[in-house]
Coordinates of C-alpha atoms in Angstrom, one line a residue:
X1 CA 73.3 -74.7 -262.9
X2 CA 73.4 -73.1 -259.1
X3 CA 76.4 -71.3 -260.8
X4 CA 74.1 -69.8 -263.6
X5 CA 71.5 -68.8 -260.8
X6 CA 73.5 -66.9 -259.1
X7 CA 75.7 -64.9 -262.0
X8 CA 71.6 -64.4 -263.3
X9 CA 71.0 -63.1 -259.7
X10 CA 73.9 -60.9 -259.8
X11 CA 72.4 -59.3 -263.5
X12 CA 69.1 -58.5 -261.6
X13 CA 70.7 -57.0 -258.4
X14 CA 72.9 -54.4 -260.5
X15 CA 71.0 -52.1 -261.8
X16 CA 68.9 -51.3 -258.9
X17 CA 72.2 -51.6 -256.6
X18 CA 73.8 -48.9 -259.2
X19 CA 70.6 -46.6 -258.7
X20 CA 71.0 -47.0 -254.6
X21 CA 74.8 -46.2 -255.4
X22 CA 73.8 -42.9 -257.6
X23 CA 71.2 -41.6 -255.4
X24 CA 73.1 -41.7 -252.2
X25 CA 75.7 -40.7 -254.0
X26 CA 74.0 -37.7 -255.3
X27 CA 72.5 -37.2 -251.7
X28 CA 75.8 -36.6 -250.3
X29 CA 76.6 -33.8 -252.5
X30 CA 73.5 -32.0 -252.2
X31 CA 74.3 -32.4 -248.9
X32 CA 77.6 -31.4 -248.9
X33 CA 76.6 -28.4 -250.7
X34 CA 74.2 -27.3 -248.8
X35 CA 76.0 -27.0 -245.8
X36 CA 78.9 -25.4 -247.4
X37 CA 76.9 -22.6 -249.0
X38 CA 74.7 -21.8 -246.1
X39 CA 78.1 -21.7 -243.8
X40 CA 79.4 -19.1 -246.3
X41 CA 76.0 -17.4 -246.0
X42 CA 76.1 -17.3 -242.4
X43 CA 80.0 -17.4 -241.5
X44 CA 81.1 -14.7 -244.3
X45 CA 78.9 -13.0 -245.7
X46 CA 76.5 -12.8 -242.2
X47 CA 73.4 -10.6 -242.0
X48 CA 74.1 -7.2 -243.0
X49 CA 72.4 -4.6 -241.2
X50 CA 69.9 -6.7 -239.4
X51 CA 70.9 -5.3 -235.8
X52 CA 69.9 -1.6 -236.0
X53 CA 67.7 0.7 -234.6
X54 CA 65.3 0.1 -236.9
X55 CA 64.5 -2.5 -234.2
X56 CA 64.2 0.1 -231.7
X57 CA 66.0 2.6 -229.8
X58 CA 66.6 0.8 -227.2
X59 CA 69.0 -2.2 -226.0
X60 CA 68.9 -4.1 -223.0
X61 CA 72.4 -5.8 -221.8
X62 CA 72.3 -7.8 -217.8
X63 CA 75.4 -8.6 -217.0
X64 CA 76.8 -5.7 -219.0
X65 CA 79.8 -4.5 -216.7
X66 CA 82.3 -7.7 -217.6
X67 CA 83.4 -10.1 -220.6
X68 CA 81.0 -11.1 -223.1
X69 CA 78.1 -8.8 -221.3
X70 CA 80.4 -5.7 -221.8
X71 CA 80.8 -6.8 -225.2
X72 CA 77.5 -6.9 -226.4
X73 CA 76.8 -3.7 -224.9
X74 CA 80.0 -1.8 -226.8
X75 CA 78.9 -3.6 -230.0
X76 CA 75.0 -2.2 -229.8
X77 CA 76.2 1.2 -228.7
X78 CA 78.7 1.5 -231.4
X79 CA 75.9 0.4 -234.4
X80 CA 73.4 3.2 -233.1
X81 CA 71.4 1.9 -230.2
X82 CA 71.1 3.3 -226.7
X83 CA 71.9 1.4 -224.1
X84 CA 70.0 -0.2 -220.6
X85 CA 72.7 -1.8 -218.5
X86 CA 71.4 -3.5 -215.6
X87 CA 74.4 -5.7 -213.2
X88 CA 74.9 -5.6 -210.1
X89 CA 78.0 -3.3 -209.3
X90 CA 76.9 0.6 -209.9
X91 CA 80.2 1.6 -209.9
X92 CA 81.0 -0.6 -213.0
X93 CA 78.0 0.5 -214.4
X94 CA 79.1 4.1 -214.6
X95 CA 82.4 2.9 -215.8
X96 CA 80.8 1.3 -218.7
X97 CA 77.9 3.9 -219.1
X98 CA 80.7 6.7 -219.5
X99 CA 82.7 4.7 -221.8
X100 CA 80.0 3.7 -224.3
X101 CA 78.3 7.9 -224.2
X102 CA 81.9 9.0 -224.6
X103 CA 83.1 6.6 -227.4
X104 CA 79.8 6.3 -229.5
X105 CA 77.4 9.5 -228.4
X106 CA 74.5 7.4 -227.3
X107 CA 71.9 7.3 -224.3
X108 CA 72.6 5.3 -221.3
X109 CA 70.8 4.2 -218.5
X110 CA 72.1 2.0 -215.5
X111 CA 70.0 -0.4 -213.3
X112 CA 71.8 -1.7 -209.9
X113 CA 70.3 -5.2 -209.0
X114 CA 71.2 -8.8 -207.6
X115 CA 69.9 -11.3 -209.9
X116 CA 70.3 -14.1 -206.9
X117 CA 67.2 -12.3 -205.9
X118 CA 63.7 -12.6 -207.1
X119 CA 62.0 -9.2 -205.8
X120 CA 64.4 -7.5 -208.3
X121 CA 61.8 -7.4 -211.3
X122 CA 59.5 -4.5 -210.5
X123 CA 62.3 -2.1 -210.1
X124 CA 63.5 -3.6 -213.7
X125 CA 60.1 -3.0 -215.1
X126 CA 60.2 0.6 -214.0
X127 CA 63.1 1.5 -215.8
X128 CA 62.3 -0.1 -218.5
X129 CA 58.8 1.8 -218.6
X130 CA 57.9 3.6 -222.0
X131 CA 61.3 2.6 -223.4
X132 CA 61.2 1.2 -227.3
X133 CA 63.5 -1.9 -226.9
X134 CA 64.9 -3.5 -229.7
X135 CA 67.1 -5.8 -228.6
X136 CA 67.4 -7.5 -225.6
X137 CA 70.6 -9.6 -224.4
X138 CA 69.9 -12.0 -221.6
X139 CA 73.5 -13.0 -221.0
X140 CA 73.9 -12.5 -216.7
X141 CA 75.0 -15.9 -215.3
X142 CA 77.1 -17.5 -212.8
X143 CA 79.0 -20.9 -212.7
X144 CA 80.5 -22.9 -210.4
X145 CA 84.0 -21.6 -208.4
X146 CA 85.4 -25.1 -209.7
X147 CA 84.1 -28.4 -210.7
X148 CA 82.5 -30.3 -208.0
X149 CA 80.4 -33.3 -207.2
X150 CA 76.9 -32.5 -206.3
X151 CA 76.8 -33.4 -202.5
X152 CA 80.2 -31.7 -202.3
X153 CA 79.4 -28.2 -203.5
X154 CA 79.7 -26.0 -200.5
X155 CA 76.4 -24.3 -199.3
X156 CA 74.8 -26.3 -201.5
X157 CA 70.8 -25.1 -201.0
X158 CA 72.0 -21.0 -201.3
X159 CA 74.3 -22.4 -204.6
X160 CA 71.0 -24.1 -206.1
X161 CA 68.4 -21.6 -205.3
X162 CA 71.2 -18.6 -206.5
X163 CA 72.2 -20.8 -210.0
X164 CA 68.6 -20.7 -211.0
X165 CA 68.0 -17.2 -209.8
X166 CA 70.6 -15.9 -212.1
X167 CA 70.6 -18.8 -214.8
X168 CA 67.1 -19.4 -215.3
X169 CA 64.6 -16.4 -213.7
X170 CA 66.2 -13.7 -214.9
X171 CA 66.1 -15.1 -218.6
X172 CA 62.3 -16.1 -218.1
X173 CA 61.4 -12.5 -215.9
X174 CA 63.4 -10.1 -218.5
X175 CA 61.2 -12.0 -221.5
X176 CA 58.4 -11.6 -219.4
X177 CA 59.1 -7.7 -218.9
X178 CA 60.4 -7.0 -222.4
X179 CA 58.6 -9.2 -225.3
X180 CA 55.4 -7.8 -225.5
X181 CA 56.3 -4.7 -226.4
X182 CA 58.2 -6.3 -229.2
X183 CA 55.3 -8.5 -229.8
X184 CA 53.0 -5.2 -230.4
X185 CA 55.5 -3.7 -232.8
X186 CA 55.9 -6.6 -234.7
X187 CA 59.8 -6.6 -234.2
X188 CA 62.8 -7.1 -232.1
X189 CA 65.7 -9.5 -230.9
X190 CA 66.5 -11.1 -227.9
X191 CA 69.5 -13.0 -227.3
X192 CA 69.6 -15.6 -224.7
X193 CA 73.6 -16.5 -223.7
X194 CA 73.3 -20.2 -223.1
X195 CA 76.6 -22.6 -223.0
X196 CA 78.1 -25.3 -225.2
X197 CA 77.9 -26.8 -221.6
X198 CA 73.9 -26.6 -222.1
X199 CA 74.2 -29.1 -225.5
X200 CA 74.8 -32.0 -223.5
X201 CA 75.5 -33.5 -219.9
X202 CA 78.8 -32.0 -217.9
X203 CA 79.3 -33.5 -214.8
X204 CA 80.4 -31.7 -212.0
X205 CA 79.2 -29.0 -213.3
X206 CA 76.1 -30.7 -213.4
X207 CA 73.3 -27.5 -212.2
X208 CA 75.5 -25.5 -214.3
X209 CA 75.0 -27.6 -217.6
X210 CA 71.5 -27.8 -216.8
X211 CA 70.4 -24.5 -216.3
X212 CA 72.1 -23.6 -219.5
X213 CA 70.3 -26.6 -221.5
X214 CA 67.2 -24.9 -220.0
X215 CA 68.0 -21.8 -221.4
X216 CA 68.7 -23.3 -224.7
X217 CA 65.4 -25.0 -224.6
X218 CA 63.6 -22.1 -223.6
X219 CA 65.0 -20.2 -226.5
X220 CA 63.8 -22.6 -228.9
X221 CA 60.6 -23.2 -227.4
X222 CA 59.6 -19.6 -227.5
X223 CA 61.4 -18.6 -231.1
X224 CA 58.8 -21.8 -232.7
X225 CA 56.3 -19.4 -231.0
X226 CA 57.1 -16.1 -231.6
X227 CA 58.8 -16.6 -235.2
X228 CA 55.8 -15.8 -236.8
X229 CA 55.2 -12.4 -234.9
X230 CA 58.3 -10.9 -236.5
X231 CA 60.2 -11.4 -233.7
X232 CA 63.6 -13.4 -233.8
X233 CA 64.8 -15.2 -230.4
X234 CA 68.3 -17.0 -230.5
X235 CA 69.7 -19.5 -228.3
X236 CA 73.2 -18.5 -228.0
X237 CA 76.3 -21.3 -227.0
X238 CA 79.5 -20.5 -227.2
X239 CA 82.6 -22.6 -225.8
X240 CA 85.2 -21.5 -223.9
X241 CA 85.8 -17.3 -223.8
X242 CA 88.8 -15.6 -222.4
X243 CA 86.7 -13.8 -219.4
X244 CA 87.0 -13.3 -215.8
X245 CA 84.4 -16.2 -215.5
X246 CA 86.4 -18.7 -217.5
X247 CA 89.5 -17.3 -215.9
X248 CA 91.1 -18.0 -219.5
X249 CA 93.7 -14.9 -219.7
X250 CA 95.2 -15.7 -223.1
X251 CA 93.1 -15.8 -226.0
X252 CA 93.9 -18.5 -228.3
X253 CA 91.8 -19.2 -231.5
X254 CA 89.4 -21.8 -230.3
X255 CA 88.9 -19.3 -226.9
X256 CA 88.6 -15.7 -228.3
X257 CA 88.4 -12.6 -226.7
X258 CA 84.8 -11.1 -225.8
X259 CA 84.9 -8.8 -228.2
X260 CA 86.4 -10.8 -231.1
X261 CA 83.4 -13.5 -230.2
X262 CA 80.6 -11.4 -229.7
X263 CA 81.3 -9.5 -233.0
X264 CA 81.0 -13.0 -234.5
X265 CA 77.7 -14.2 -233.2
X266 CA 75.9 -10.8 -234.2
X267 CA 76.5 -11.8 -237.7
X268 CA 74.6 -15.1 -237.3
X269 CA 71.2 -12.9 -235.5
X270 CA 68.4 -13.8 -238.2
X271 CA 70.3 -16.6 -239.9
X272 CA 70.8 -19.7 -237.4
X273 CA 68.1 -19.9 -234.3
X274 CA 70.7 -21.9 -232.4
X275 CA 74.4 -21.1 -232.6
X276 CA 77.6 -21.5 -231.0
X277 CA 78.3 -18.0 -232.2
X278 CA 81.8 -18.4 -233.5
X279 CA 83.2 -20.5 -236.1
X280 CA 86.0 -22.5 -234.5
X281 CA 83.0 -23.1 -231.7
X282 CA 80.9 -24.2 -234.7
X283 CA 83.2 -26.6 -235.9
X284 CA 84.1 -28.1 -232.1
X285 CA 79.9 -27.8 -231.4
X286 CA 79.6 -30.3 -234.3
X287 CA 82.2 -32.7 -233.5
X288 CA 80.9 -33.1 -229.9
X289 CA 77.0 -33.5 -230.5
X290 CA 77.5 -35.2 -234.3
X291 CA 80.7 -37.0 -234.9
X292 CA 81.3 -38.5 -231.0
X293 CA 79.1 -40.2 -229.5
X294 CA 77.2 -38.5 -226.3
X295 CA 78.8 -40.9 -223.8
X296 CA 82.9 -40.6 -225.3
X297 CA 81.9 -36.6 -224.7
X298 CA 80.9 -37.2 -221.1
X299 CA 83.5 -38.9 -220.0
X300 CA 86.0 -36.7 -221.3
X301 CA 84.1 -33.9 -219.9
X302 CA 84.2 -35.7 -216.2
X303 CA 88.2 -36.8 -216.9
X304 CA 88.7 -32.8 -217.2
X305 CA 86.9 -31.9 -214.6
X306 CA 87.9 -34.3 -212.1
X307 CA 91.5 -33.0 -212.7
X308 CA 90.5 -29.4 -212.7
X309 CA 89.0 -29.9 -209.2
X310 CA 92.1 -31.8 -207.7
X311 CA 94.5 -29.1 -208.8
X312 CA 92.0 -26.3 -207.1
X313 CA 92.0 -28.4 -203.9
X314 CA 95.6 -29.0 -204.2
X315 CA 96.5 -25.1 -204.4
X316 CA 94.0 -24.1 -201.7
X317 CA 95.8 -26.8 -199.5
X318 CA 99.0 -24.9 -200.1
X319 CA 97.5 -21.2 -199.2

């Protein structure tokens, strides 16, 4: 009899248990499918002719005289746009005005200032007067010289107040300065340059990873509030680069060249609000903040690190 109860049992579980089976099943695909049509949308076929002037005349690059910075501004020149460089160095900002009016017969205009300092913003806001800006890339940043504990970071109140100066102000102040004009036209783009370092916890390069989460927040926070206004603001994080601030000299697949990367990410402008900008980045962005869990990604991270900063100590020993 108990026998008989539980074979009956069984009979009554199977058809539900077979529609659980189906459904998730069917889930899974959809799924599936989903993601790999909206990867071909935005890793092949990208978004066309999105980034014109049609946007306005007008792009803004800081940071514009070195790596991905330089990029972006060679990139906008070369589909039509004039260009705004603002950095620090003037004498790189020639260099790369020059280059971009010889190469693609556009408009430049240069703007020398320290973005460590915070009385910088009027001067920005007078060049920037009556100008029909497009596009605006907020990529200037700085990073540490080598991974370090907190208490340990040399100078540490100059490095804190100068990380957020660069890192954070100057992405909030150039908003400030640039999107109402957007916001009045109904139109424009502005790229904040975040870090894969910003998705999660790096230690020591702990103010770095946190600036750049802010900047990804920030991003987000403002595109839920400006989406609406026709006006499209992306958080940008890519992984390692081959720059000058990576100190990566060979590209590799998984660390591009400026150009090869920034070419990449303009494709994704209009289809992904937050993107690591390159597809090998995409891939690694989703094993580290979906497949592993946050705390197997932070230790790893401090493992690296920790070995980074012993061989820097180690070869400034031997100087």
């Amino acid at each position: 009899m108990e026998l008989f109860n539980v074979v009956e049992m069984l009979q009554l579980a199977e058809k539900p248990l077979y529609w659980v089976g189906a459904l998730t099943t069917v889930s899974l695909v959809l799924w599936l499918v989903y993601h790999i049509l909206s990867g071909f949308r935005i890793w092949v076929l990208g978004n066309g002719d999105l980034l014109s002037p049609k946007l306005g005349k007008w792009a803004v690059v800081t940071g514009a005289t070195d790596g991905i910075g330089k990029s972006y501004a060679e990139e906008l020149a070369q589909r039509g746009f004039s260009m705004i460089l603002i950095s620090r160095s003037q004498e790189k900002l020639n260099d790369v005005a020059q280059s971009l009016e010889s190469l693609y017969n556009v408009a430049t205009k240069t703007v020398a200032v320290d973005f460590s300092q915070v009385d910088i913003y009027p001067k920005i806001e007078a060049a920037l007067a009556g100008l029909e800006i497009g596009v605006l890339v907020n990529n200037v940043g700085i990073s540490y010289p080598y991974p370090e504990f907190f208490l340990h970071i040399p100078d540490l109140d100059n490095f804190i107040n100068t990380m957020i100066n660069v890192n954070i102000t100057s992405v909030c102040q150039m908003t400030r300065l640039v999107l109402p004009r957007m916001e009045s036209r109904a139109k424009g783009v502005v790229l904040n340059i975040s870090s894969a370092s910003g998705m999660y916890p790096v230690p020591l390069l702990t103010v770095y990873s946190a600036t750049k989460a802010f900047v990804d927040f920030f991003s987000r926070g403002l595109q839920a509030e400006y989406k609406s206004k026709g006006i499209i603001i992306q958080s940008v994080l890519p992984f390692f680069v081959a720059t000058k601030m990576t100190k990566i000299r060979n590209p590799t697949l998984d660390k591009p060249t400026p150009e090869r990367y920034v070419a990449a990410e303009l494709t994704t402008v209009g289809l992904q609000e937050q993107t690591n900008g390159y597809f090998p980045h995409a891939v690694m962005g989703w094993v580290t903040t979906v497949l592993a869990p946050r705390c197997v990604v932070t230790f790893f991270a401090l493992r690296m690190n920790k070995a980074q900063r012993g061989g820097y100590l180690r070869r400034r020993k031997l100087r």
